[in-house]
mmCIF file of C-alpha atoms in Angstrom:
data_model
loop_
_atom_site.group_PDB
_atom_site.id
_atom_site.type_symbol
_atom_site.label_atom_id
_atom_site.label_comp_id
_atom_site.label_asym_id
_atom_site.label_seq_id
_atom_site.Cartn_x
_atom_site.Cartn_y
_atom_site.Cartn_z
ATOM 1 C CA MET A 1 88.458 111.746 157.201
ATOM 2 C CA LEU A 2 89.743 108.537 155.629
ATOM 3 C CA LEU A 3 89.567 106.983 158.550
ATOM 4 C CA ALA A 4 85.556 107.976 158.995
ATOM 5 C CA LEU A 5 84.995 106.701 155.147
ATOM 6 C CA PHE A 6 86.601 103.515 155.937
ATOM 7 C CA LYS A 7 84.563 103.029 159.155
ATOM 8 C CA LEU A 8 81.190 103.831 156.833
ATOM 9 C CA ALA A 9 82.464 101.281 154.002
ATOM 10 C CA LEU A 10 82.674 98.650 156.858
ATOM 11 C CA ARG A 11 79.650 98.560 158.657
ATOM 12 C CA ASN A 12 78.124 99.228 154.767
ATOM 13 C CA VAL A 13 79.488 95.348 154.421
ATOM 14 C CA PHE A 14 78.964 93.792 157.283
ATOM 15 C CA ARG A 15 75.218 95.009 157.914
ATOM 16 C CA ASN A 16 74.206 92.471 155.118
ATOM 17 C CA ARG A 17 76.659 89.908 155.556
ATOM 18 C CA ARG A 18 74.332 87.713 152.445
ATOM 19 C CA ARG A 19 74.516 89.812 150.245
ATOM 20 C CA SER A 20 78.490 91.434 150.929
ATOM 21 C CA GLY A 21 79.618 87.498 150.294
ATOM 22 C CA LEU A 22 77.194 86.772 147.233
ATOM 23 C CA THR A 23 79.533 90.067 145.797
ATOM 24 C CA LEU A 24 82.393 88.900 146.738
ATOM 25 C CA ALA A 25 81.901 85.380 145.910
ATOM 26 C CA SER A 26 80.850 86.837 142.446
ATOM 27 C CA VAL A 27 83.462 88.952 141.604
ATOM 28 C CA ILE A 28 86.105 86.232 142.430
ATOM 29 C CA ILE A 29 84.323 83.588 140.313
ATOM 30 C CA GLY A 30 84.100 86.462 137.388
ATOM 31 C CA LEU A 31 88.354 86.918 137.746
ATOM 32 C CA ALA A 32 88.894 83.371 137.499
ATOM 33 C CA ALA A 33 86.875 83.111 134.488
ATOM 34 C CA LEU A 34 88.305 85.711 133.010
ATOM 35 C CA PHE A 35 92.185 84.615 134.191
ATOM 36 C CA PHE A 36 91.143 80.709 132.927
ATOM 37 C CA ILE A 37 89.746 82.293 129.345
ATOM 38 C CA GLN A 38 93.161 84.209 129.008
ATOM 39 C CA SER A 39 95.027 81.828 129.644
ATOM 40 C CA LEU A 40 93.416 79.484 127.413
ATOM 41 C CA ILE A 41 93.445 81.852 124.729
ATOM 42 C CA LYS A 42 97.171 82.461 125.327
ATOM 43 C CA SER A 43 97.777 78.818 124.817
ATOM 44 C CA LEU A 44 95.915 78.513 121.782
ATOM 45 C CA GLN A 45 98.031 80.884 120.294
ATOM 46 C CA ALA A 46 101.258 79.994 120.941
ATOM 47 C CA ASP A 47 100.250 75.759 119.974
ATOM 48 C CA MET A 48 98.982 77.577 116.558
ATOM 49 C CA ALA A 49 102.248 79.425 116.156
ATOM 50 C CA ASP A 50 104.163 76.172 117.131
ATOM 51 C CA ARG A 51 102.050 74.147 114.768
ATOM 52 C CA ALA A 52 102.216 76.763 112.047
ATOM 53 C CA ILE A 53 106.095 77.422 112.042
ATOM 54 C CA GLY A 54 106.550 73.234 112.819
ATOM 55 C CA VAL A 55 104.444 72.189 109.536
ATOM 56 C CA PHE A 56 104.449 75.341 107.489
ATOM 57 C CA ASN A 57 106.590 77.931 107.638
ATOM 58 C CA ALA A 58 109.621 77.326 109.906
ATOM 59 C CA HIS A 59 111.121 79.786 111.381
ATOM 60 C CA LEU A 60 112.798 81.343 108.418
ATOM 61 C CA GLN A 61 112.006 81.170 105.111
ATOM 62 C CA VAL A 62 113.787 82.894 101.735
ATOM 63 C CA GLN A 63 111.788 84.155 99.278
ATOM 64 C CA SER A 64 112.248 86.284 95.656
ATOM 65 C CA LYS A 65 111.643 90.439 96.246
ATOM 66 C CA ALA A 66 109.577 89.842 93.299
ATOM 67 C CA SER A 67 106.590 87.957 95.243
ATOM 68 C CA GLU A 68 104.143 90.503 96.629
ATOM 69 C CA ASP A 69 102.399 87.691 98.691
ATOM 70 C CA PRO A 70 104.342 86.262 101.174
ATOM 71 C CA LYS A 71 101.932 83.393 101.713
ATOM 72 C CA VAL A 72 102.290 82.078 98.255
ATOM 73 C CA PRO A 73 105.191 83.016 96.850
ATOM 74 C CA GLU A 74 105.002 83.014 93.272
ATOM 75 C CA ALA A 75 108.158 84.000 91.787
ATOM 76 C CA SER A 76 111.649 81.958 91.882
ATOM 77 C CA PHE A 77 115.249 83.020 92.279
ATOM 78 C CA GLY A 78 118.342 82.145 90.375
ATOM 79 C CA ASN A 79 121.041 80.597 92.043
ATOM 80 C CA VAL A 80 119.203 78.416 95.189
ATOM 81 C CA ALA A 81 122.280 76.406 95.989
ATOM 82 C CA LEU A 82 124.521 79.139 96.671
ATOM 83 C CA VAL A 83 121.379 80.152 99.031
ATOM 84 C CA GLU A 84 121.315 76.721 100.519
ATOM 85 C CA LYS A 85 125.140 76.872 100.879
ATOM 86 C CA ILE A 86 125.312 79.866 103.150
ATOM 87 C CA LEU A 87 122.692 78.686 104.880
ATOM 88 C CA ARG A 88 124.125 74.930 105.559
ATOM 89 C CA ASP A 89 127.525 76.608 106.536
ATOM 90 C CA ASP A 90 126.367 78.867 109.157
ATOM 91 C CA PRO A 91 126.368 77.559 112.868
ATOM 92 C CA ASP A 92 123.721 79.030 113.384
ATOM 93 C CA VAL A 93 121.163 77.389 111.395
ATOM 94 C CA VAL A 94 119.994 73.840 112.527
ATOM 95 C CA ALA A 95 118.260 72.522 109.583
ATOM 96 C CA VAL A 96 117.691 73.839 105.596
ATOM 97 C CA SER A 97 114.974 72.668 103.652
ATOM 98 C CA LYS A 98 114.169 74.061 99.863
ATOM 99 C CA ARG A 99 110.403 74.012 99.175
ATOM 100 C CA ILE A 100 108.526 74.461 95.988
ATOM 101 C CA LEU A 101 104.832 75.984 96.602
ATOM 102 C CA VAL A 102 102.639 76.352 93.572
ATOM 103 C CA THR A 103 98.682 76.271 94.498
ATOM 104 C CA GLY A 104 96.961 73.416 91.761
ATOM 105 C CA MET A 105 94.402 70.791 91.886
ATOM 106 C CA VAL A 106 94.418 66.965 92.705
ATOM 107 C CA ALA A 107 91.634 64.585 91.020
ATOM 108 C CA SER A 108 91.030 61.224 91.825
ATOM 109 C CA PRO A 109 88.430 58.868 89.915
ATOM 110 C CA THR A 110 85.799 60.130 91.920
ATOM 111 C CA ASN A 111 86.436 63.782 92.720
ATOM 112 C CA SER A 112 89.041 66.635 92.349
ATOM 113 C CA MET A 113 89.783 69.775 94.023
ATOM 114 C CA GLY A 114 91.761 72.959 94.587
ATOM 115 C CA VAL A 115 95.054 72.270 96.513
ATOM 116 C CA GLY A 116 98.167 74.056 98.040
ATOM 117 C CA VAL A 117 101.047 71.993 96.606
ATOM 118 C CA PHE A 118 104.727 71.352 98.127
ATOM 119 C CA SER A 119 107.631 70.035 97.103
ATOM 120 C CA ILE A 120 109.750 68.955 99.704
ATOM 121 C CA ASP A 121 113.050 66.872 99.851
ATOM 122 C CA PRO A 122 112.201 64.376 102.207
ATOM 123 C CA GLN A 123 114.906 64.169 104.718
ATOM 124 C CA ASP A 124 115.843 67.589 105.317
ATOM 125 C CA GLU A 125 112.063 67.738 106.032
ATOM 126 C CA THR A 126 112.048 65.259 108.807
ATOM 127 C CA GLN A 127 115.008 67.442 110.133
ATOM 128 C CA LEU A 128 113.274 70.799 109.527
ATOM 129 C CA SER A 129 109.474 70.231 110.325
ATOM 130 C CA SER A 130 107.089 67.961 112.366
ATOM 131 C CA ILE A 131 104.864 67.212 109.289
ATOM 132 C CA ALA A 132 105.870 62.949 109.539
ATOM 133 C CA SER A 133 104.747 62.922 112.989
ATOM 134 C CA TYR A 134 101.301 64.023 111.815
ATOM 135 C CA VAL A 135 101.223 60.779 109.693
ATOM 136 C CA LYS A 136 98.537 57.872 110.635
ATOM 137 C CA ASP A 137 98.390 56.193 107.986
ATOM 138 C CA GLY A 138 100.705 54.802 105.771
ATOM 139 C CA HIS A 139 104.438 56.258 106.271
ATOM 140 C CA PHE A 140 105.972 59.915 105.044
ATOM 141 C CA ILE A 141 107.272 60.450 102.020
ATOM 142 C CA GLU A 142 110.094 58.317 101.167
ATOM 143 C CA GLY A 143 111.010 58.995 97.515
ATOM 144 C CA PRO A 144 110.071 60.692 94.363
ATOM 145 C CA ARG A 145 106.407 60.393 93.085
ATOM 146 C CA GLN A 146 104.813 60.269 96.373
ATOM 147 C CA VAL A 147 102.323 62.209 97.576
ATOM 148 C CA LEU A 148 100.502 63.203 101.742
ATOM 149 C CA LEU A 149 97.540 64.091 101.320
ATOM 150 C CA GLY A 150 95.368 65.300 104.379
ATOM 151 C CA LYS A 151 92.771 63.683 106.101
ATOM 152 C CA LYS A 152 89.952 66.129 104.783
ATOM 153 C CA ILE A 153 91.288 65.946 101.542
ATOM 154 C CA ALA A 154 91.524 61.749 101.031
ATOM 155 C CA LYS A 155 87.783 61.955 102.357
ATOM 156 C CA ASN A 156 86.493 64.218 99.786
ATOM 157 C CA LEU A 157 88.129 62.595 97.023
ATOM 158 C CA ASP A 158 87.666 59.319 98.583
ATOM 159 C CA VAL A 159 90.652 57.746 98.392
ATOM 160 C CA ARG A 160 92.982 55.711 100.249
ATOM 161 C CA VAL A 161 96.459 54.949 101.343
ATOM 162 C CA GLY A 162 97.985 53.666 97.935
ATOM 163 C CA GLU A 163 95.420 54.999 95.368
ATOM 164 C CA LYS A 164 96.860 56.999 92.511
ATOM 165 C CA VAL A 165 95.635 60.860 92.217
ATOM 166 C CA VAL A 166 96.588 63.281 89.891
ATOM 167 C CA LEU A 167 98.187 66.303 90.880
ATOM 168 C CA MET A 168 98.005 69.206 88.626
ATOM 169 C CA ALA A 169 99.902 72.958 88.239
ATOM 170 C CA GLN A 170 100.488 75.580 86.274
ATOM 171 C CA ASN A 171 104.558 75.940 85.591
ATOM 172 C CA ARG A 172 105.843 79.744 85.799
ATOM 173 C CA GLU A 173 104.717 80.624 82.445
ATOM 174 C CA GLY A 174 101.140 79.472 83.368
#
């Protein structure tokens, strides 16, 4: 029975070779497009994760339990020096950097806008993240009272390298 069905199927396929060839070609092209799109999506996801880890998150964040939103931790915790020492003494930890994240406003003489503000230690940050590699104009932060702005923010504020901006943020008490 199975052999008879197989013979009938083959006879049907070879009866109209052009139609069978077009059907086969369309299936092959559809599968190739599907595999290409899936591969593209997976590589884009991996790239987004690598950039987020390399620029924003790092592989591990230590936050206060009191923080409700892990993306914007609004609570601080005591004895940061002890946590930093424990992490630096761990042989499996490659790099450690302290960061303070707040929301604020940056203003220029022509415009102002709300931003996320990261306070970093430049020496530790170069070991931890890839932020320095994205700097196209000017240089990475080398000392106090320096600000690194993204291209879109600088364009919206109409500022260039070396020009002054005002950065405002609230403290813990508001």
